[in-house]
Amino acid sequence: MPVKKLTDLFDRTISYLRVSLTDQCNLRCIYCTPAPLSKLNQAELLTYEELLRVIGICVDLGIKKVRLTGGEPLVRKDVGSFIQGLSLISGLEDIRLTTNGVYLAEYCDLLYEAGVRKLNISLDTLKPERFAHITGTACFDKVWNGIERACAKGFSPVKINMVAMRGVNDDELVDFARLAMERAVQVRYIEFMPIGNAAVWGKEKYIPSSEIMARLQVLGTLEPVDQQRMDGPAKVYKIAGGKGSIGFISPLSHKFCEKCNRLRLTSAGRLRSCLLSDKEKDLKTLLRQGASDEEIAELVLQTIAAKPEGHKVTEGDSCHGRMSRIGG
Ligand code: SAM
């Protein structure tokens, strides 16, 4: 069978679909979803049946990897059976999950049995009290337990994503790197982006990856690691003697748009080709008007054809979408 390949106007291969399963989250992170925001009602979310159909069509077109995100994907009811259904889509090579980890311990076995092996866990602090301040909940121990369970179960890689914010958690940059030395996890530092709670984002809180790297030198030299095709936008390093690795995701200081292979499906059922550009296509309405698979495929192709060459946030463009709805 010929290998299917989806390419956009800038010759980027689009092979990765990120799906926001719900806009709801059980945490209230100060920079993301601080207050209970107006939520989509059940009928506004795509049903699992609709999601499986759309994802199947995307896989037929050439998508190879799907990431489930949100909001918090593990708070959506019956998510386990959906993931099992997803694992049956032939041609889908890789199912990944991004989670805040609160329910991870409970879902570990099911996720593993459904073939999920790669987990991203968001954790912005290693201090329980600070965790409560940032997220509005006292769930640090649950998240930590989730990480321990995931490592013990054999998920690999387990990536721990911390959004670096000056004056909020930058005194822990080195502690996170130590974690990657002591355990076989990948700690990834993410640059704080101007999306989400506009009241909290500020240039003074933004820390470029170059500064983080410089601050980690106290632990030793950062040696670059060879990366594989589907590894994503992080630049990955190891520190001599460390069991794990350290990654930097630098959407602002080192735009990786020229390598972007992503398409997104928002929790409101809209197709979006760039996290930081608000242009979307209304897939849900088309689906619910009884569209054929060919018509749905056509909308996917149109979305990819409209994928911008790069985001313009560093040139002052702002993004009004909510991270939880788009899928972070
Ligand atoms: N609930 C899941 C979780 O916590 O991983 C998935 C959704 S969450 C929106 C995905 C990721 O987006 C989290 O790691 C979060 O820290 C990150 N995020 C949210 N707002 C951000 C911002 N303004 N800049 C950088 N990362 C952000």
mmCIF file of C-alpha atoms and ligand atoms in Angstrom:
data_model
loop_
_atom_site.group_PDB
_atom_site.id
_atom_site.type_symbol
_atom_site.label_atom_id
_atom_site.label_comp_id
_atom_site.label_asym_id
_atom_site.label_seq_id
_atom_site.Cartn_x
_atom_site.Cartn_y
_atom_site.Cartn_z
ATOM 1 C CA MET A 1 0.000 0.000 0.000
ATOM 2 C CA PRO A 2 1.401 3.467 -0.802
ATOM 3 C CA VAL A 3 2.350 5.484 2.287
ATOM 4 C CA LYS A 4 -0.196 8.261 2.747
ATOM 5 C CA LYS A 5 1.202 11.685 3.359
ATOM 6 C CA LEU A 6 -0.607 14.898 4.154
ATOM 7 C CA THR A 7 1.342 17.994 3.248
ATOM 8 C CA ASP A 8 0.506 21.664 3.564
ATOM 9 C CA LEU A 9 1.384 24.601 1.336
ATOM 10 C CA PHE A 10 4.773 24.971 3.009
ATOM 11 C CA ASP A 11 5.728 21.356 2.395
ATOM 12 C CA ARG A 12 5.251 20.349 6.024
ATOM 13 C CA THR A 13 4.003 16.815 6.566
ATOM 14 C CA ILE A 14 0.934 16.852 8.817
ATOM 15 C CA SER A 15 0.873 13.588 10.748
ATOM 16 C CA TYR A 16 -0.224 14.576 14.242
ATOM 17 C CA LEU A 17 -3.725 15.339 15.493
ATOM 18 C CA ARG A 18 -4.286 16.824 18.938
ATOM 19 C CA VAL A 19 -7.772 16.308 20.261
ATOM 20 C CA SER A 20 -9.269 18.297 23.121
ATOM 21 C CA LEU A 21 -11.745 15.861 24.641
ATOM 22 C CA THR A 22 -13.343 18.413 26.946
ATOM 23 C CA ASP A 23 -12.900 22.051 27.899
ATOM 24 C CA GLN A 24 -13.407 21.113 31.551
ATOM 25 C CA CYS A 25 -10.564 20.749 33.996
ATOM 26 C CA ASN A 26 -10.436 19.734 37.636
ATOM 27 C CA LEU A 27 -7.639 22.238 38.297
ATOM 28 C CA ARG A 28 -7.859 26.023 38.311
ATOM 29 C CA CYS A 29 -4.359 26.992 37.234
ATOM 30 C CA ILE A 30 -3.838 30.710 37.668
ATOM 31 C CA TYR A 31 -2.565 31.172 34.103
ATOM 32 C CA CYS A 32 -4.936 28.818 32.308
ATOM 33 C CA THR A 33 -8.416 28.301 33.789
ATOM 34 C CA PRO A 34 -8.446 30.295 37.047
ATOM 35 C CA ALA A 35 -12.220 30.518 37.528
ATOM 36 C CA PRO A 36 -14.950 28.122 36.476
ATOM 37 C CA LEU A 37 -15.290 29.434 32.927
ATOM 38 C CA SER A 38 -18.499 29.127 30.958
ATOM 39 C CA LYS A 39 -18.462 25.524 29.952
ATOM 40 C CA LEU A 40 -19.550 23.744 26.839
ATOM 41 C CA ASN A 41 -22.598 21.625 27.477
ATOM 42 C CA GLN A 42 -22.528 17.952 26.624
ATOM 43 C CA ALA A 43 -24.292 18.496 23.286
ATOM 44 C CA GLU A 44 -21.618 20.968 22.206
ATOM 45 C CA LEU A 45 -18.845 18.393 22.590
ATOM 46 C CA LEU A 46 -18.374 15.877 19.819
ATOM 47 C CA THR A 47 -19.695 12.514 20.965
ATOM 48 C CA TYR A 48 -17.199 9.650 21.214
ATOM 49 C CA GLU A 49 -18.814 8.126 18.146
ATOM 50 C CA GLU A 50 -18.273 11.354 16.195
ATOM 51 C CA LEU A 51 -14.700 11.616 17.435
ATOM 52 C CA LEU A 52 -13.867 8.055 16.411
ATOM 53 C CA ARG A 53 -15.337 8.663 12.965
ATOM 54 C CA VAL A 54 -13.407 11.895 12.422
ATOM 55 C CA ILE A 55 -10.151 10.473 13.757
ATOM 56 C CA GLY A 56 -10.587 7.418 11.505
ATOM 57 C CA ILE A 57 -10.996 9.722 8.490
ATOM 58 C CA CYS A 58 -7.907 11.706 9.513
ATOM 59 C CA VAL A 59 -5.905 8.479 9.846
ATOM 60 C CA ASP A 60 -7.053 7.428 6.364
ATOM 61 C CA LEU A 61 -5.731 10.763 5.111
ATOM 62 C CA GLY A 62 -2.313 10.253 6.717
ATOM 63 C CA ILE A 63 -2.497 11.148 10.413
ATOM 64 C CA LYS A 64 -0.338 8.688 12.372
ATOM 65 C CA LYS A 65 -0.309 10.048 15.874
ATOM 66 C CA VAL A 66 -3.114 11.318 18.126
ATOM 67 C CA ARG A 67 -2.729 13.136 21.424
ATOM 68 C CA LEU A 68 -5.669 13.362 23.799
ATOM 69 C CA THR A 69 -5.724 16.546 25.781
ATOM 70 C CA GLY A 70 -8.118 19.178 27.018
ATOM 71 C CA GLY A 71 -9.156 20.651 29.477
ATOM 72 C CA GLU A 72 -8.347 17.541 31.414
ATOM 73 C CA PRO A 73 -9.029 14.493 29.226
ATOM 74 C CA LEU A 74 -9.378 12.112 32.169
ATOM 75 C CA VAL A 75 -12.369 13.999 33.610
ATOM 76 C CA ARG A 76 -14.573 13.213 30.633
ATOM 77 C CA LYS A 77 -17.085 10.492 31.477
ATOM 78 C CA ASP A 78 -16.339 7.037 30.046
ATOM 79 C CA VAL A 79 -13.050 8.191 28.584
ATOM 80 C CA GLY A 80 -11.659 4.670 29.134
ATOM 81 C CA SER A 81 -13.959 3.030 26.616
ATOM 82 C CA PHE A 82 -13.289 5.817 24.138
ATOM 83 C CA ILE A 83 -9.534 5.222 24.383
ATOM 84 C CA GLN A 84 -10.093 1.506 23.906
ATOM 85 C CA GLY A 85 -12.115 2.327 20.765
ATOM 86 C CA LEU A 86 -9.361 4.595 19.529
ATOM 87 C CA SER A 87 -6.808 1.830 19.896
ATOM 88 C CA LEU A 88 -8.784 -0.223 17.356
ATOM 89 C CA ILE A 89 -8.369 2.313 14.525
ATOM 90 C CA SER A 90 -6.101 0.603 12.063
ATOM 91 C CA GLY A 91 -3.249 2.759 10.822
ATOM 92 C CA LEU A 92 -3.137 4.865 13.987
ATOM 93 C CA GLU A 93 0.409 4.204 15.146
ATOM 94 C CA ASP A 94 0.601 6.203 18.303
ATOM 95 C CA ILE A 95 -1.869 7.372 20.966
ATOM 96 C CA ARG A 96 -0.548 9.792 23.561
ATOM 97 C CA LEU A 97 -2.065 11.624 26.463
ATOM 98 C CA THR A 98 -1.461 14.953 28.147
ATOM 99 C CA THR A 99 -2.817 15.072 31.670
ATOM 100 C CA ASN A 100 -2.496 17.002 34.887
ATOM 101 C CA GLY A 101 -1.978 13.611 36.538
ATOM 102 C CA VAL A 102 -4.673 13.877 39.206
ATOM 103 C CA TYR A 103 -6.496 10.754 37.926
ATOM 104 C CA LEU A 104 -3.472 9.137 36.345
ATOM 105 C CA ALA A 105 -2.981 6.442 38.975
ATOM 106 C CA GLU A 106 -6.588 5.300 38.481
ATOM 107 C CA TYR A 107 -6.241 5.156 34.689
ATOM 108 C CA CYS A 108 -2.726 3.737 34.431
ATOM 109 C CA ASP A 109 -3.694 0.130 33.762
ATOM 110 C CA LEU A 110 -6.440 0.942 31.302
ATOM 111 C CA LEU A 111 -4.233 3.344 29.352
ATOM 112 C CA TYR A 112 -1.429 0.818 29.181
ATOM 113 C CA GLU A 113 -3.743 -1.961 28.045
ATOM 114 C CA ALA A 114 -5.129 0.315 25.318
ATOM 115 C CA GLY A 115 -1.594 0.672 23.966
ATOM 116 C CA VAL A 116 -0.832 4.170 25.258
ATOM 117 C CA ARG A 117 2.861 4.320 26.163
ATOM 118 C CA LYS A 118 3.751 7.994 26.016
ATOM 119 C CA LEU A 119 2.524 10.357 28.667
ATOM 120 C CA ASN A 120 2.948 14.061 29.214
ATOM 121 C CA ILE A 121 2.197 15.155 32.731
ATOM 122 C CA SER A 122 1.924 18.828 33.559
ATOM 123 C CA LEU A 123 3.524 19.805 36.824
ATOM 124 C CA ASP A 124 4.690 23.338 37.501
ATOM 125 C CA THR A 125 6.073 22.879 40.991
ATOM 126 C CA LEU A 126 7.477 20.194 43.259
ATOM 127 C CA LYS A 127 6.197 21.972 46.373
ATOM 128 C CA PRO A 128 2.766 20.849 47.569
ATOM 129 C CA GLU A 129 1.827 24.263 48.974
ATOM 130 C CA ARG A 130 2.830 26.055 45.824
ATOM 131 C CA PHE A 131 0.945 23.461 43.819
ATOM 132 C CA ALA A 132 -2.184 24.384 45.774
ATOM 133 C CA HIS A 133 -1.550 28.060 45.053
ATOM 134 C CA ILE A 134 -0.985 27.572 41.312
ATOM 135 C CA THR A 135 -3.759 25.041 40.691
ATOM 136 C CA GLY A 136 -6.293 25.966 43.359
ATOM 137 C CA THR A 137 -6.357 22.359 44.612
ATOM 138 C CA ALA A 138 -4.378 20.371 47.155
ATOM 139 C CA CYS A 139 -3.724 17.455 44.796
ATOM 140 C CA PHE A 140 0.071 17.390 44.617
ATOM 141 C CA ASP A 141 0.283 13.952 46.255
ATOM 142 C CA LYS A 142 -2.210 12.463 43.818
ATOM 143 C CA VAL A 143 -0.220 13.768 40.853
ATOM 144 C CA TRP A 144 3.029 12.521 42.330
ATOM 145 C CA ASN A 145 1.495 9.122 42.958
ATOM 146 C CA GLY A 146 0.287 9.115 39.347
ATOM 147 C CA ILE A 147 3.806 9.803 38.102
ATOM 148 C CA GLU A 148 5.233 7.013 40.283
ATOM 149 C CA ARG A 149 2.594 4.562 39.070
ATOM 150 C CA ALA A 150 3.141 5.503 35.427
ATOM 151 C CA CYS A 151 6.901 4.994 35.724
ATOM 152 C CA ALA A 152 6.448 1.677 37.518
ATOM 153 C CA LYS A 153 3.957 0.470 34.914
ATOM 154 C CA GLY A 154 6.485 1.029 32.146
ATOM 155 C CA PHE A 155 5.147 4.065 30.284
ATOM 156 C CA SER A 156 7.990 5.530 28.316
ATOM 157 C CA PRO A 157 8.736 8.255 27.902
ATOM 158 C CA VAL A 158 7.101 9.910 30.877
ATOM 159 C CA LYS A 159 7.502 13.606 30.228
ATOM 160 C CA ILE A 160 6.970 16.140 32.968
ATOM 161 C CA ASN A 161 6.089 19.544 31.548
ATOM 162 C CA MET A 162 6.685 22.633 33.631
ATOM 163 C CA VAL A 163 5.734 26.097 32.426
ATOM 164 C CA ALA A 164 8.554 28.339 33.627
ATOM 165 C CA MET A 165 7.262 31.596 35.114
ATOM 166 C CA ARG A 166 9.480 34.215 36.669
ATOM 167 C CA GLY A 167 8.520 34.957 40.234
ATOM 168 C CA VAL A 168 6.170 31.970 40.322
ATOM 169 C CA ASN A 169 8.324 28.826 40.026
ATOM 170 C CA ASP A 170 11.700 29.852 38.615
ATOM 171 C CA ASP A 171 13.397 29.089 41.920
ATOM 172 C CA GLU A 172 12.644 25.414 41.113
ATOM 173 C CA LEU A 173 14.261 25.212 37.670
ATOM 174 C CA VAL A 174 17.290 23.358 39.020
ATOM 175 C CA ASP A 175 15.167 21.084 41.239
ATOM 176 C CA PHE A 176 13.231 19.933 38.176
ATOM 177 C CA ALA A 177 16.476 19.177 36.345
ATOM 178 C CA ARG A 178 17.637 17.168 39.365
ATOM 179 C CA LEU A 179 14.462 15.135 39.060
ATOM 180 C CA ALA A 180 15.523 14.244 35.511
ATOM 181 C CA MET A 181 18.902 13.189 36.835
ATOM 182 C CA GLU A 182 17.488 10.955 39.534
ATOM 183 C CA ARG A 183 14.705 9.346 37.490
ATOM 184 C CA ALA A 184 14.232 8.079 33.943
ATOM 185 C CA VAL A 185 11.817 10.857 33.056
ATOM 186 C CA GLN A 186 12.088 13.734 30.628
ATOM 187 C CA VAL A 187 11.580 17.107 32.276
ATOM 188 C CA ARG A 188 10.533 19.722 29.745
ATOM 189 C CA TYR A 189 10.615 23.424 30.326
ATOM 190 C CA ILE A 190 7.922 25.264 28.371
ATOM 191 C CA GLU A 191 8.101 28.965 27.650
ATOM 192 C CA PHE A 192 5.141 30.843 29.059
ATOM 193 C CA MET A 193 2.918 31.921 26.145
ATOM 194 C CA PRO A 194 0.453 34.818 25.887
ATOM 195 C CA ILE A 195 -2.593 32.580 25.762
ATOM 196 C CA GLY A 196 -5.139 31.796 28.448
ATOM 197 C CA ASN A 197 -5.575 34.126 31.389
ATOM 198 C CA ALA A 198 -4.463 37.469 29.926
ATOM 199 C CA ALA A 199 -4.434 38.992 33.398
ATOM 200 C CA VAL A 200 -1.594 36.705 34.470
ATOM 201 C CA TRP A 201 0.602 36.606 31.358
ATOM 202 C CA GLY A 202 3.194 39.346 31.329
ATOM 203 C CA LYS A 203 6.567 39.811 29.643
ATOM 204 C CA GLU A 204 8.162 40.038 33.075
ATOM 205 C CA LYS A 205 7.055 36.456 33.855
ATOM 206 C CA TYR A 206 8.320 35.036 30.565
ATOM 207 C CA ILE A 207 11.678 33.221 30.791
ATOM 208 C CA PRO A 208 13.439 32.335 27.530
ATOM 209 C CA SER A 209 14.826 28.800 27.258
ATOM 210 C CA SER A 210 18.350 30.210 26.865
ATOM 211 C CA GLU A 211 18.139 31.645 30.387
ATOM 212 C CA ILE A 212 16.851 28.357 31.797
ATOM 213 C CA MET A 213 19.691 26.463 30.126
ATOM 214 C CA ALA A 214 22.211 28.868 31.559
ATOM 215 C CA ARG A 215 20.750 28.429 35.038
ATOM 216 C CA LEU A 216 20.970 24.621 34.773
ATOM 217 C CA GLN A 217 24.704 24.672 34.059
ATOM 218 C CA VAL A 218 25.329 24.414 37.821
ATOM 219 C CA LEU A 219 24.461 20.734 37.426
ATOM 220 C CA GLY A 220 26.906 20.085 34.589
ATOM 221 C CA THR A 221 27.111 20.443 30.823
ATOM 222 C CA LEU A 222 23.953 19.874 28.828
ATOM 223 C CA GLU A 223 24.745 17.411 26.032
ATOM 224 C CA PRO A 224 22.312 17.398 23.078
ATOM 225 C CA VAL A 225 20.479 14.109 22.454
ATOM 226 C CA ASP A 226 19.759 12.807 18.935
ATOM 227 C CA GLN A 227 16.053 13.073 18.305
ATOM 228 C CA GLN A 228 13.739 10.843 16.364
ATOM 229 C CA ARG A 229 11.221 11.729 13.701
ATOM 230 C CA MET A 230 8.104 11.911 15.903
ATOM 231 C CA ASP A 231 9.760 13.433 18.946
ATOM 232 C CA GLY A 232 8.135 16.833 18.723
ATOM 233 C CA PRO A 233 9.408 20.346 19.111
ATOM 234 C CA ALA A 234 11.513 19.990 22.265
ATOM 235 C CA LYS A 235 15.288 20.322 22.069
ATOM 236 C CA VAL A 236 16.508 17.515 24.302
ATOM 237 C CA TYR A 237 19.670 17.269 26.408
ATOM 238 C CA LYS A 238 21.248 15.006 28.994
ATOM 239 C CA ILE A 239 23.457 15.890 31.897
ATOM 240 C CA ALA A 240 26.290 13.409 32.498
ATOM 241 C CA GLY A 241 25.261 10.775 35.019
ATOM 242 C CA GLY A 242 21.566 11.604 34.751
ATOM 243 C CA LYS A 243 19.001 8.812 34.309
ATOM 244 C CA GLY A 244 16.539 10.983 32.407
ATOM 245 C CA SER A 245 16.701 13.915 30.033
ATOM 246 C CA ILE A 246 15.806 17.579 29.829
ATOM 247 C CA GLY A 247 13.837 19.242 27.043
ATOM 248 C CA PHE A 248 13.117 22.830 26.110
ATOM 249 C CA ILE A 249 10.005 23.908 24.262
ATOM 250 C CA SER A 250 10.558 27.415 23.018
ATOM 251 C CA PRO A 251 7.544 28.597 21.006
ATOM 252 C CA LEU A 252 8.501 32.238 21.485
ATOM 253 C CA SER A 253 12.302 32.391 21.508
ATOM 254 C CA HIS A 254 12.853 29.651 18.892
ATOM 255 C CA LYS A 255 9.701 29.281 16.859
ATOM 256 C CA PHE A 256 9.417 25.742 15.520
ATOM 257 C CA CYS A 257 6.623 26.527 13.039
ATOM 258 C CA GLU A 258 8.660 25.357 10.052
ATOM 259 C CA LYS A 259 8.641 21.875 11.548
ATOM 260 C CA CYS A 260 5.058 21.942 12.836
ATOM 261 C CA ASN A 261 3.241 18.733 11.898
ATOM 262 C CA ARG A 262 0.068 19.409 13.900
ATOM 263 C CA LEU A 263 -3.613 19.696 13.324
ATOM 264 C CA ARG A 264 -6.021 20.274 16.211
ATOM 265 C CA LEU A 265 -9.577 19.326 16.947
ATOM 266 C CA THR A 266 -11.013 21.583 19.629
ATOM 267 C CA SER A 267 -13.487 20.449 22.257
ATOM 268 C CA ALA A 268 -16.144 22.515 20.473
ATOM 269 C CA GLY A 269 -15.620 20.348 17.370
ATOM 270 C CA ARG A 270 -13.663 22.857 15.320
ATOM 271 C CA LEU A 271 -10.580 22.097 13.273
ATOM 272 C CA ARG A 272 -7.654 24.380 13.926
ATOM 273 C CA SER A 273 -4.296 24.338 12.212
ATOM 274 C CA CYS A 274 -2.265 26.493 14.636
ATOM 275 C CA LEU A 275 -2.417 26.785 18.425
ATOM 276 C CA LEU A 276 -1.634 30.483 18.270
ATOM 277 C CA SER A 277 -3.922 31.509 15.415
ATOM 278 C CA ASP A 278 -7.673 31.740 15.989
ATOM 279 C CA LYS A 279 -8.718 30.599 12.496
ATOM 280 C CA GLU A 280 -10.884 27.475 12.776
ATOM 281 C CA LYS A 281 -13.265 25.444 10.638
ATOM 282 C CA ASP A 282 -16.590 24.246 11.934
ATOM 283 C CA LEU A 283 -16.445 20.494 11.653
ATOM 284 C CA LYS A 284 -19.242 19.812 14.134
ATOM 285 C CA THR A 285 -21.933 21.557 12.089
ATOM 286 C CA LEU A 286 -20.842 19.735 8.966
ATOM 287 C CA LEU A 287 -20.887 16.401 10.807
ATOM 288 C CA ARG A 288 -24.319 17.024 12.244
ATOM 289 C CA GLN A 289 -25.719 18.008 8.861
ATOM 290 C CA GLY A 290 -25.046 14.432 7.815
ATOM 291 C CA ALA A 291 -21.823 14.998 5.854
ATOM 292 C CA SER A 292 -20.232 12.072 4.060
ATOM 293 C CA ASP A 293 -16.716 10.870 4.900
ATOM 294 C CA GLU A 294 -15.503 12.550 1.704
ATOM 295 C CA GLU A 295 -16.960 15.916 2.769
ATOM 296 C CA ILE A 296 -15.338 15.626 6.188
ATOM 297 C CA ALA A 297 -12.024 14.699 4.585
ATOM 298 C CA GLU A 298 -12.372 17.755 2.339
ATOM 299 C CA LEU A 299 -12.771 20.054 5.376
ATOM 300 C CA VAL A 300 -9.669 18.500 6.967
ATOM 301 C CA LEU A 301 -7.736 19.171 3.752
ATOM 302 C CA GLN A 302 -9.021 22.760 3.616
ATOM 303 C CA THR A 303 -7.901 23.341 7.215
ATOM 304 C CA ILE A 304 -4.449 22.017 6.406
ATOM 305 C CA ALA A 305 -4.300 24.165 3.263
ATOM 306 C CA ALA A 306 -5.022 27.212 5.455
ATOM 307 C CA LYS A 307 -2.280 26.391 7.994
ATOM 308 C CA PRO A 308 -0.273 29.586 8.460
ATOM 309 C CA GLU A 309 3.427 29.551 7.728
ATOM 310 C CA GLY A 310 4.091 30.557 11.305
ATOM 311 C CA HIS A 311 2.483 32.158 14.345
ATOM 312 C CA LYS A 312 2.783 35.897 14.752
ATOM 313 C CA VAL A 313 2.594 36.184 18.509
ATOM 314 C CA THR A 314 6.126 37.518 18.790
ATOM 315 C CA GLU A 315 5.158 40.255 16.328
ATOM 316 C CA GLY A 316 2.321 41.346 18.587
ATOM 317 C CA ASP A 317 -0.513 39.148 17.309
ATOM 318 C CA SER A 318 -2.658 37.825 20.141
ATOM 319 C CA CYS A 319 -4.551 34.599 20.438
ATOM 320 C CA HIS A 320 -7.989 34.781 21.993
ATOM 321 C CA GLY A 321 -8.798 31.089 22.169
ATOM 322 C CA ARG A 322 -8.762 29.304 25.492
ATOM 323 C CA MET A 323 -6.057 26.719 25.954
ATOM 324 C CA SER A 324 -8.518 24.339 27.635
ATOM 325 C CA ARG A 325 -10.935 24.501 24.717
ATOM 326 C CA ILE A 326 -8.313 24.353 21.973
ATOM 327 C CA GLY A 327 -6.336 21.616 23.692
ATOM 328 C CA GLY A 328 -2.997 22.499 25.189
HETATM 329 N N1 SAM B 1 -5.152 19.127 31.588
HETATM 330 C C1 SAM B 1 -4.057 18.670 30.808
HETATM 331 C C2 SAM B 1 -2.762 19.056 31.460
HETATM 332 O O1 SAM B 1 -2.763 19.695 32.495
HETATM 333 O O2 SAM B 1 -1.724 18.671 30.927
HETATM 334 C C3 SAM B 1 -4.075 19.113 29.361
HETATM 335 C C4 SAM B 1 -4.443 20.523 29.045
HETATM 336 S S1 SAM B 1 -3.335 21.778 29.621
HETATM 337 C C5 SAM B 1 -4.098 23.192 28.918
HETATM 338 C C6 SAM B 1 -1.931 21.471 28.631
HETATM 339 C C7 SAM B 1 -0.683 22.223 28.932
HETATM 340 O O3 SAM B 1 -0.830 23.575 28.521
HETATM 341 C C8 SAM B 1 -0.284 22.274 30.392
HETATM 342 O O4 SAM B 1 1.026 21.775 30.501
HETATM 343 C C9 SAM B 1 -0.301 23.736 30.722
HETATM 344 O O5 SAM B 1 0.680 24.072 31.649
HETATM 345 C C10 SAM B 1 -0.003 24.335 29.363
HETATM 346 N N2 SAM B 1 -0.357 25.757 29.283
HETATM 347 C C11 SAM B 1 -1.526 26.339 29.562
HETATM 348 N N3 SAM B 1 -1.450 27.687 29.396
HETATM 349 C C12 SAM B 1 -0.178 27.934 28.991
HETATM 350 C C13 SAM B 1 0.550 29.132 28.665
HETATM 351 N N4 SAM B 1 -0.007 30.335 28.733
HETATM 352 N N5 SAM B 1 1.849 29.006 28.291
HETATM 353 C C14 SAM B 1 2.439 27.797 28.231
HETATM 354 N N6 SAM B 1 1.810 26.636 28.528
HETATM 355 C C15 SAM B 1 0.528 26.710 28.911
#
